[in-house]
């Protein structure tokens, strides 16, 4: 079962992996303004806010694997639209539709995985590791194409076409998954609200606030790192070298993430949920501090290499924490609740990043972005202090008993 669920993770993360890494660069190349890039990027967060609706559907009315199949085939069709979109409104609508399908896909796959793993806390890290490998797969396909064509291929187009294929493969694979039927229970039909009621406590609200704050800052790296790294690579290696090498260099973050996910059981045994999440946020402070120091290729690559403790320690352990608190019929809605919390932060963060870029005096990305990253580092340090003061999952466990 673990192997089958690992394949599911690989496929479901490979689909958004074709869009997110180079998305801000694609829009920048089309001549979009910082505000337009921010608005298009914020569609990811809007979809995350709406994710509880899909969680409720999976919890109450339709088997999770069937929802996943529908999302997969529709995502393939929407990526065909995204492939040809060139003006702002077409790009905005196509991207919004994509995330309205991709976010529920990730949420449903996570819920299916937690439901069918025999020991979720010990095994989820291994399954989620294959999601990261899936995220890396398409950029390396692109690298092979670009290297074979001497950097003359259409980078973004190749990735999107690969994503269409992966969406259809995911749809086919859902027919092999174990049944995850809806639970026709008598609890409130407003499952996300019920999840909040059951989970309520100081630790949960601290976790929710820090998760929203983390996602408020995350767009600084999502939008800024590819733009800045591409700018620096073009200065050193020329446009052709940057075109070939940027996608695989960005996967340094995923290599680090794979290593940390493989060590997740050791993280939890040694540090516990609280210590692992504090380590993740502390590393995030360090990354943003490094990015604020200015444009050096080696510094950006080092910051990418530190992403593993952040994703594993904070985001993945956060999923484990939420799953350990949500019992019975609320697991899918609890996970979708986390996506909604993340979405609120992402929408605000993308718009904040666009506003900061628009207000920064022009001076090239190397002069524009470090100051924005410095603001993010300050916010991350504040979140670290809040998490340290208010997050005590061990006390939650005692209260549950």
Short mmCIF file of C-alpha atoms in Angstrom, two decimals:
data_model
loop_
_atom_site.label_atom_id
_atom_site.label_comp_id
_atom_site.label_asym_id
_atom_site.label_seq_id
_atom_site.Cartn_x
_atom_site.Cartn_y
_atom_site.Cartn_z
CA UNK A 1 0.00 0.00 0.00
CA UNK A 2 2.81 2.42 0.81
CA UNK A 3 4.27 1.93 -2.68
CA UNK A 4 0.90 2.60 -4.36
CA UNK A 5 0.33 5.75 -2.35
CA UNK A 6 3.88 6.91 -3.10
CA UNK A 7 3.11 6.67 -6.83
CA UNK A 8 -0.01 8.74 -6.20
CA UNK A 9 2.08 11.42 -4.51
CA UNK A 10 4.57 11.38 -7.41
CA UNK A 11 1.85 11.93 -10.00
CA UNK A 12 -0.20 14.54 -8.16
CA UNK A 13 2.79 16.77 -7.37
CA UNK A 14 4.23 16.49 -10.88
CA UNK A 15 1.22 18.41 -12.26
CA UNK A 16 1.59 21.70 -10.29
CA UNK A 17 5.35 21.24 -10.61
CA UNK A 18 5.05 22.18 -14.29
CA UNK A 19 3.48 25.56 -13.54
CA UNK A 20 4.80 27.06 -10.33
CA UNK A 21 8.64 27.10 -10.62
CA UNK A 22 8.91 29.17 -13.83
CA UNK A 23 5.52 30.89 -13.73
CA UNK A 24 6.70 34.38 -12.74
CA UNK A 25 9.41 34.20 -15.42
CA UNK A 26 6.86 33.22 -18.08
CA UNK A 27 4.70 36.24 -17.23
CA UNK A 28 7.70 38.55 -17.06
CA UNK A 29 8.77 37.39 -20.54
CA UNK A 30 5.25 38.16 -21.83
CA UNK A 31 5.66 41.74 -20.62
CA UNK A 32 3.34 41.60 -17.61
CA UNK A 33 3.75 44.30 -14.94
CA UNK A 34 4.65 43.40 -11.30
CA UNK A 35 1.01 43.94 -10.32
CA UNK A 36 -0.27 41.69 -13.12
CA UNK A 37 2.23 38.98 -12.14
CA UNK A 38 1.09 39.31 -8.52
CA UNK A 39 -2.60 39.03 -9.44
CA UNK A 40 -2.05 35.96 -11.62
CA UNK A 41 0.14 34.34 -8.95
CA UNK A 42 -2.47 35.04 -6.25
CA UNK A 43 -4.89 32.66 -8.00
CA UNK A 44 -3.06 29.81 -6.23
CA UNK A 45 -4.13 31.25 -2.90
CA UNK A 46 -7.71 31.87 -4.03
CA UNK A 47 -8.01 28.19 -4.95
CA UNK A 48 -6.57 27.17 -1.59
CA UNK A 49 -9.19 29.26 0.22
CA UNK A 50 -11.93 27.39 -1.66
CA UNK A 51 -10.38 23.95 -1.00
CA UNK A 52 -12.68 23.19 2.00
CA UNK A 53 -15.58 22.85 -0.45
CA UNK A 54 -13.82 19.93 -2.13
CA UNK A 55 -12.87 18.49 1.26
CA UNK A 56 -16.52 18.60 2.28
CA UNK A 57 -17.51 16.89 -0.98
CA UNK A 58 -14.99 14.09 -0.38
CA UNK A 59 -16.01 13.74 3.29
CA UNK A 60 -19.73 13.62 2.65
CA UNK A 61 -20.89 12.86 -0.87
CA UNK A 62 -18.32 11.48 -3.35
CA UNK A 63 -15.40 9.05 -3.08
CA UNK A 64 -12.09 10.91 -2.88
CA UNK A 65 -10.44 8.95 -5.71
CA UNK A 66 -13.36 9.82 -8.04
CA UNK A 67 -12.98 13.52 -7.23
CA UNK A 68 -9.28 13.16 -7.99
CA UNK A 69 -9.98 11.58 -11.39
CA UNK A 70 -12.34 14.40 -12.41
CA UNK A 71 -9.79 17.03 -11.35
CA UNK A 72 -7.03 15.27 -13.30
CA UNK A 73 -8.79 15.18 -16.66
CA UNK A 74 -10.06 18.76 -16.34
CA UNK A 75 -6.55 19.95 -15.39
CA UNK A 76 -5.17 18.44 -18.61
CA UNK A 77 -7.75 20.36 -20.65
CA UNK A 78 -7.05 23.60 -18.81
CA UNK A 79 -3.28 23.28 -19.33
CA UNK A 80 -3.98 23.27 -23.07
CA UNK A 81 -5.60 26.70 -22.59
CA UNK A 82 -2.72 27.90 -20.43
CA UNK A 83 -0.34 26.86 -23.20
CA UNK A 84 -1.81 29.37 -25.66
CA UNK A 85 -2.78 32.18 -23.24
CA UNK A 86 -0.83 35.38 -23.92
CA UNK A 87 -2.89 38.35 -22.71
CA UNK A 88 -3.48 39.20 -19.04
CA UNK A 89 -7.15 38.22 -18.74
CA UNK A 90 -6.74 34.89 -20.53
CA UNK A 91 -3.72 34.07 -18.39
CA UNK A 92 -5.52 35.09 -15.19
CA UNK A 93 -8.59 32.96 -15.92
CA UNK A 94 -6.64 29.93 -17.18
CA UNK A 95 -4.34 30.02 -14.16
CA UNK A 96 -7.25 30.41 -11.74
CA UNK A 97 -9.00 27.40 -13.24
CA UNK A 98 -5.79 25.37 -13.07
CA UNK A 99 -5.32 26.02 -9.35
CA UNK A 100 -9.01 25.39 -8.66
CA UNK A 101 -8.27 21.87 -9.93
CA UNK A 102 -4.67 21.37 -8.74
CA UNK A 103 -5.16 22.41 -5.11
CA UNK A 104 -8.03 19.93 -4.53
CA UNK A 105 -5.91 17.28 -6.26
CA UNK A 106 -3.11 17.77 -3.71
CA UNK A 107 -5.56 17.95 -0.82
CA UNK A 108 -7.46 14.82 -1.88
CA UNK A 109 -4.27 12.85 -2.51
CA UNK A 110 -3.00 13.76 0.96
CA UNK A 111 -6.30 12.71 2.56
CA UNK A 112 -6.29 9.38 0.66
CA UNK A 113 -2.71 8.76 1.74
CA UNK A 114 -3.35 9.47 5.42
CA UNK A 115 -6.50 7.32 5.34
CA UNK A 116 -4.83 4.20 3.96
CA UNK A 117 -1.40 4.30 5.61
CA UNK A 118 -1.17 1.88 8.52
CA UNK A 119 1.16 4.16 10.50
CA UNK A 120 0.70 7.69 9.06
CA UNK A 121 3.15 9.52 11.31
CA UNK A 122 5.98 7.09 10.50
CA UNK A 123 5.15 6.45 6.82
CA UNK A 124 3.83 9.74 5.45
CA UNK A 125 7.30 11.26 5.07
CA UNK A 126 8.36 8.47 2.69
CA UNK A 127 5.19 8.80 0.60
CA UNK A 128 5.46 12.60 0.51
CA UNK A 129 9.11 12.26 -0.57
CA UNK A 130 7.87 10.81 -3.86
CA UNK A 131 5.72 13.89 -4.30
CA UNK A 132 8.88 15.97 -4.27
CA UNK A 133 10.50 13.66 -6.82
CA UNK A 134 7.42 14.14 -9.01
CA UNK A 135 7.75 17.91 -8.66
CA UNK A 136 11.34 17.60 -9.92
CA UNK A 137 10.59 15.25 -12.80
CA UNK A 138 9.27 17.69 -15.39
CA UNK A 139 12.02 20.35 -14.97
CA UNK A 140 14.60 17.64 -15.65
CA UNK A 141 12.63 16.55 -18.72
CA UNK A 142 12.82 20.17 -19.83
CA UNK A 143 16.55 20.26 -19.16
CA UNK A 144 17.03 17.27 -21.46
CA UNK A 145 14.97 18.90 -24.22
CA UNK A 146 16.74 22.25 -23.88
CA UNK A 147 20.19 20.62 -23.84
CA UNK A 148 19.32 18.55 -26.91
CA UNK A 149 18.08 21.59 -28.84
CA UNK A 150 20.92 23.86 -27.75
CA UNK A 151 18.62 26.03 -25.64
CA UNK A 152 16.31 26.80 -28.58
CA UNK A 153 13.22 25.03 -27.27
CA UNK A 154 10.18 26.69 -25.77
CA UNK A 155 10.90 26.11 -22.09
CA UNK A 156 7.52 26.95 -20.61
CA UNK A 157 5.61 25.24 -23.43
CA UNK A 158 7.55 22.00 -22.97
CA UNK A 159 6.78 21.96 -19.25
CA UNK A 160 3.08 22.61 -19.76
CA UNK A 161 2.77 19.85 -22.37
CA UNK A 162 4.49 17.47 -19.95
CA UNK A 163 1.98 18.53 -17.31
CA UNK A 164 -0.93 17.69 -19.61
CA UNK A 165 0.46 14.19 -20.04
CA UNK A 166 1.01 13.73 -16.30
CA UNK A 167 -2.56 14.87 -15.56
CA UNK A 168 -3.95 12.18 -17.83
CA UNK A 169 -1.66 9.54 -16.31
CA UNK A 170 -2.87 10.58 -12.84
CA UNK A 171 -6.48 10.26 -13.98
CA UNK A 172 -5.85 6.71 -15.20
CA UNK A 173 -4.00 5.82 -12.00
CA UNK A 174 -6.93 6.81 -9.79
CA UNK A 175 -8.79 3.72 -11.03
CA UNK A 176 -6.17 1.55 -9.28
CA UNK A 177 -6.45 3.32 -5.91
CA UNK A 178 -8.24 1.82 -2.90
CA UNK A 179 -11.76 3.08 -2.43
CA UNK A 180 -12.05 6.07 -0.10
CA UNK A 181 -15.83 6.41 0.15
CA UNK A 182 -17.67 9.35 1.68
CA UNK A 183 -18.65 8.94 5.30
CA UNK A 184 -22.37 9.56 5.72
CA UNK A 185 -22.25 10.72 9.30
CA UNK A 186 -24.53 12.92 11.34
CA UNK A 187 -22.05 15.67 12.15
CA UNK A 188 -22.56 19.18 10.79
CA UNK A 189 -22.54 19.44 6.99
CA UNK A 190 -20.27 22.43 7.43
CA UNK A 191 -17.30 20.13 7.96
CA UNK A 192 -14.54 22.80 7.95
CA UNK A 193 -16.39 24.76 10.64
CA UNK A 194 -16.80 21.52 12.58
CA UNK A 195 -13.07 20.89 12.20
CA UNK A 196 -12.29 24.31 13.67
CA UNK A 197 -14.65 23.64 16.57
CA UNK A 198 -13.06 20.29 17.39
CA UNK A 199 -9.48 21.48 16.95
CA UNK A 200 -9.89 24.77 18.83
CA UNK A 201 -7.14 25.55 21.33
CA UNK A 202 -4.14 27.79 21.85
CA UNK A 203 -1.77 25.50 19.95
CA UNK A 204 -4.10 25.11 16.98
CA UNK A 205 -4.75 28.83 16.64
CA UNK A 206 -1.02 29.53 16.99
CA UNK A 207 -0.34 26.94 14.29
CA UNK A 208 -3.02 28.46 12.04
CA UNK A 209 -1.67 32.00 12.49
CA UNK A 210 1.92 30.93 11.81
CA UNK A 211 0.86 28.88 8.77
CA UNK A 212 -0.98 31.88 7.33
CA UNK A 213 2.01 34.12 8.11
CA UNK A 214 4.45 31.67 6.52
CA UNK A 215 2.37 31.63 3.34
CA UNK A 216 2.22 35.43 3.41
CA UNK A 217 6.02 35.43 3.03
CA UNK A 218 6.36 32.38 0.76
CA UNK A 219 5.48 34.34 -2.44
CA UNK A 220 8.61 36.44 -1.90
CA UNK A 221 10.60 33.31 -2.77
CA UNK A 222 8.09 31.83 -5.25
CA UNK A 223 8.06 34.94 -7.43
CA UNK A 224 11.41 36.46 -6.55
CA UNK A 225 13.95 33.61 -6.57
CA UNK A 226 13.43 32.44 -10.20
CA UNK A 227 13.40 36.03 -11.47
CA UNK A 228 16.56 37.00 -9.59
CA UNK A 229 18.44 33.78 -10.36
CA UNK A 230 17.59 34.01 -14.07
CA UNK A 231 18.76 37.64 -14.12
CA UNK A 232 22.09 36.71 -12.52
CA UNK A 233 22.60 33.64 -14.73
CA UNK A 234 22.02 35.72 -17.86
CA UNK A 235 24.72 38.15 -16.69
CA UNK A 236 27.21 35.31 -16.13
CA UNK A 237 26.26 32.66 -18.72
CA UNK A 238 24.15 34.54 -21.26
CA UNK A 239 20.48 34.04 -22.09
CA UNK A 240 21.05 30.61 -23.66
CA UNK A 241 22.93 29.25 -20.63
CA UNK A 242 20.30 30.60 -18.24
CA UNK A 243 17.52 29.04 -20.33
CA UNK A 244 19.11 25.58 -20.19
CA UNK A 245 20.30 25.58 -16.58
CA UNK A 246 17.65 27.49 -14.62
CA UNK A 247 15.02 24.68 -14.36
CA UNK A 248 17.42 22.01 -13.01
CA UNK A 249 19.13 24.51 -10.68
CA UNK A 250 15.78 25.35 -9.11
CA UNK A 251 15.35 21.66 -8.22
CA UNK A 252 18.21 21.99 -5.73
CA UNK A 253 15.42 22.89 -3.31
CA UNK A 254 13.70 19.57 -3.99
CA UNK A 255 16.93 17.56 -3.56
CA UNK A 256 17.26 19.10 -0.11
CA UNK A 257 13.59 18.38 0.56
CA UNK A 258 13.98 14.71 -0.42
CA UNK A 259 16.86 14.30 2.02
CA UNK A 260 14.87 15.85 4.86
CA UNK A 261 11.71 13.88 4.06
CA UNK A 262 13.73 10.67 4.22
CA UNK A 263 14.84 11.77 7.69
CA UNK A 264 11.34 12.83 8.82
CA UNK A 265 10.89 9.95 11.32
CA UNK A 266 14.22 10.90 12.89
CA UNK A 267 13.13 14.56 13.00
CA UNK A 268 9.95 13.63 14.83
CA UNK A 269 11.63 11.17 17.20
CA UNK A 270 14.41 13.58 18.15
CA UNK A 271 12.71 16.98 18.01
CA UNK A 272 8.99 16.19 18.15
CA UNK A 273 6.40 18.17 16.23
CA UNK A 274 7.14 21.45 18.02
CA UNK A 275 10.93 21.25 17.61
CA UNK A 276 10.67 20.25 13.95
CA UNK A 277 8.38 23.18 13.14
CA UNK A 278 10.59 25.63 15.03
CA UNK A 279 13.60 24.35 13.05
CA UNK A 280 11.66 24.87 9.81
CA UNK A 281 10.80 28.48 10.62
CA UNK A 282 14.31 29.25 11.88
CA UNK A 283 15.73 27.97 8.58
CA UNK A 284 13.20 30.13 6.70
CA UNK A 285 14.50 33.19 8.57
CA UNK A 286 18.04 32.24 7.50
CA UNK A 287 17.04 31.80 3.84
CA UNK A 288 15.33 35.17 3.60
CA UNK A 289 18.24 36.81 5.40
CA UNK A 290 20.64 35.34 2.82
CA UNK A 291 18.46 36.51 -0.08
CA UNK A 292 18.39 40.02 1.38
CA UNK A 293 22.20 40.18 1.09
CA UNK A 294 21.99 40.73 -2.65
CA UNK A 295 22.65 39.09 -5.97
CA UNK A 296 25.27 36.35 -5.82
CA UNK A 297 24.56 33.13 -7.67
CA UNK A 298 26.22 30.95 -5.03
CA UNK A 299 24.14 32.59 -2.28
CA UNK A 300 20.89 31.91 -4.12
CA UNK A 301 21.88 28.30 -4.76
CA UNK A 302 22.76 27.86 -1.08
CA UNK A 303 19.38 29.31 -0.09
CA UNK A 304 17.67 26.78 -2.37
CA UNK A 305 19.64 24.01 -0.69
CA UNK A 306 18.23 25.04 2.69
CA UNK A 307 14.61 24.61 1.62
CA UNK A 308 14.43 21.01 2.84
CA UNK A 309 14.19 21.75 6.59
CA UNK A 310 11.60 24.44 5.85
CA UNK A 311 9.24 22.30 3.78
CA UNK A 312 9.70 19.16 5.86
CA UNK A 313 10.02 20.72 9.29
CA UNK A 314 7.20 23.24 8.98
CA UNK A 315 4.77 22.31 6.18
CA UNK A 316 4.92 18.50 6.22
CA UNK A 317 5.11 18.21 10.02
CA UNK A 318 2.22 20.69 10.10
CA UNK A 319 0.19 18.22 8.03
CA UNK A 320 1.17 15.41 10.42
CA UNK A 321 0.14 17.56 13.41
CA UNK A 322 -3.24 18.38 11.87
CA UNK A 323 -3.88 14.75 10.92
CA UNK A 324 -3.04 13.63 14.47
CA UNK A 325 -5.62 16.07 15.86
CA UNK A 326 -8.42 15.34 13.36
CA UNK A 327 -10.23 12.12 14.14
CA UNK A 328 -12.73 10.01 12.28
CA UNK A 329 -14.73 11.70 9.56
CA UNK A 330 -12.91 15.04 9.54
CA UNK A 331 -9.49 14.10 8.15
CA UNK A 332 -10.12 15.34 4.58
CA UNK A 333 -11.74 18.53 5.82
CA UNK A 334 -8.93 19.15 8.31
CA UNK A 335 -6.38 18.92 5.51
CA UNK A 336 -8.50 21.18 3.29
CA UNK A 337 -8.79 23.61 6.20
CA UNK A 338 -5.01 23.87 6.18
CA UNK A 339 -5.06 24.59 2.44
CA UNK A 340 -7.59 27.35 3.11
CA UNK A 341 -5.37 28.87 5.81
CA UNK A 342 -2.42 28.69 3.44
CA UNK A 343 -4.48 30.22 0.65
CA UNK A 344 -5.36 33.28 2.70
CA UNK A 345 -1.66 33.90 3.30
CA UNK A 346 -0.72 33.24 -0.32
CA UNK A 347 -3.25 35.71 -1.75
CA UNK A 348 -2.12 38.46 0.61
CA UNK A 349 1.55 37.56 0.11
CA UNK A 350 1.50 37.65 -3.68
CA UNK A 351 -0.29 41.00 -3.64
CA UNK A 352 2.11 42.34 -0.99
CA UNK A 353 5.12 41.22 -3.03
CA UNK A 354 3.70 42.90 -6.14
CA UNK A 355 3.04 46.11 -4.20
CA UNK A 356 6.56 46.16 -2.75
CA UNK A 357 8.08 45.58 -6.19
CA UNK A 358 5.94 48.32 -7.71
CA UNK A 359 6.97 50.80 -5.00
CA UNK A 360 10.69 49.94 -5.16
CA UNK A 361 12.74 52.39 -7.26
CA UNK A 362 13.82 50.75 -10.56
CA UNK A 363 17.39 49.49 -10.52
CA UNK A 364 17.30 46.02 -11.97
CA UNK A 365 16.16 42.95 -10.05
CA UNK A 366 19.49 42.78 -8.20
CA UNK A 367 18.82 46.19 -6.72
CA UNK A 368 15.07 45.78 -6.38
CA UNK A 369 14.56 42.45 -4.61
CA UNK A 370 17.04 42.31 -1.65
CA UNK A 371 15.14 45.02 0.24
CA UNK A 372 11.88 43.11 -0.29
CA UNK A 373 13.52 39.93 1.02
CA UNK A 374 14.72 41.83 4.11
CA UNK A 375 11.11 42.71 4.96
CA UNK A 376 10.21 39.04 4.60
CA UNK A 377 13.06 38.03 6.92
CA UNK A 378 11.75 40.36 9.63
CA UNK A 379 8.25 38.92 9.33
CA UNK A 380 9.61 35.36 9.48
CA UNK A 381 11.49 36.11 12.70
CA UNK A 382 8.25 37.42 14.27
CA UNK A 383 6.49 34.17 13.30
CA UNK A 384 9.28 32.14 14.88
CA UNK A 385 8.78 33.98 18.18
CA UNK A 386 4.99 33.44 18.05
CA UNK A 387 5.35 29.70 17.34
CA UNK A 388 7.88 29.30 20.16
CA UNK A 389 5.58 31.03 22.63
CA UNK A 390 2.22 29.48 21.77
CA UNK A 391 2.61 26.08 20.07
CA UNK A 392 2.49 23.14 22.54
CA UNK A 393 1.15 20.04 20.72
CA UNK A 394 2.09 17.79 23.66
CA UNK A 395 -0.48 19.63 25.80
CA UNK A 396 -3.08 19.15 23.04
CA UNK A 397 -2.49 15.40 23.19
CA UNK A 398 -3.07 15.40 26.95
CA UNK A 399 -6.32 17.35 26.51
CA UNK A 400 -7.52 14.91 23.82
CA UNK A 401 -6.91 11.98 26.17
#
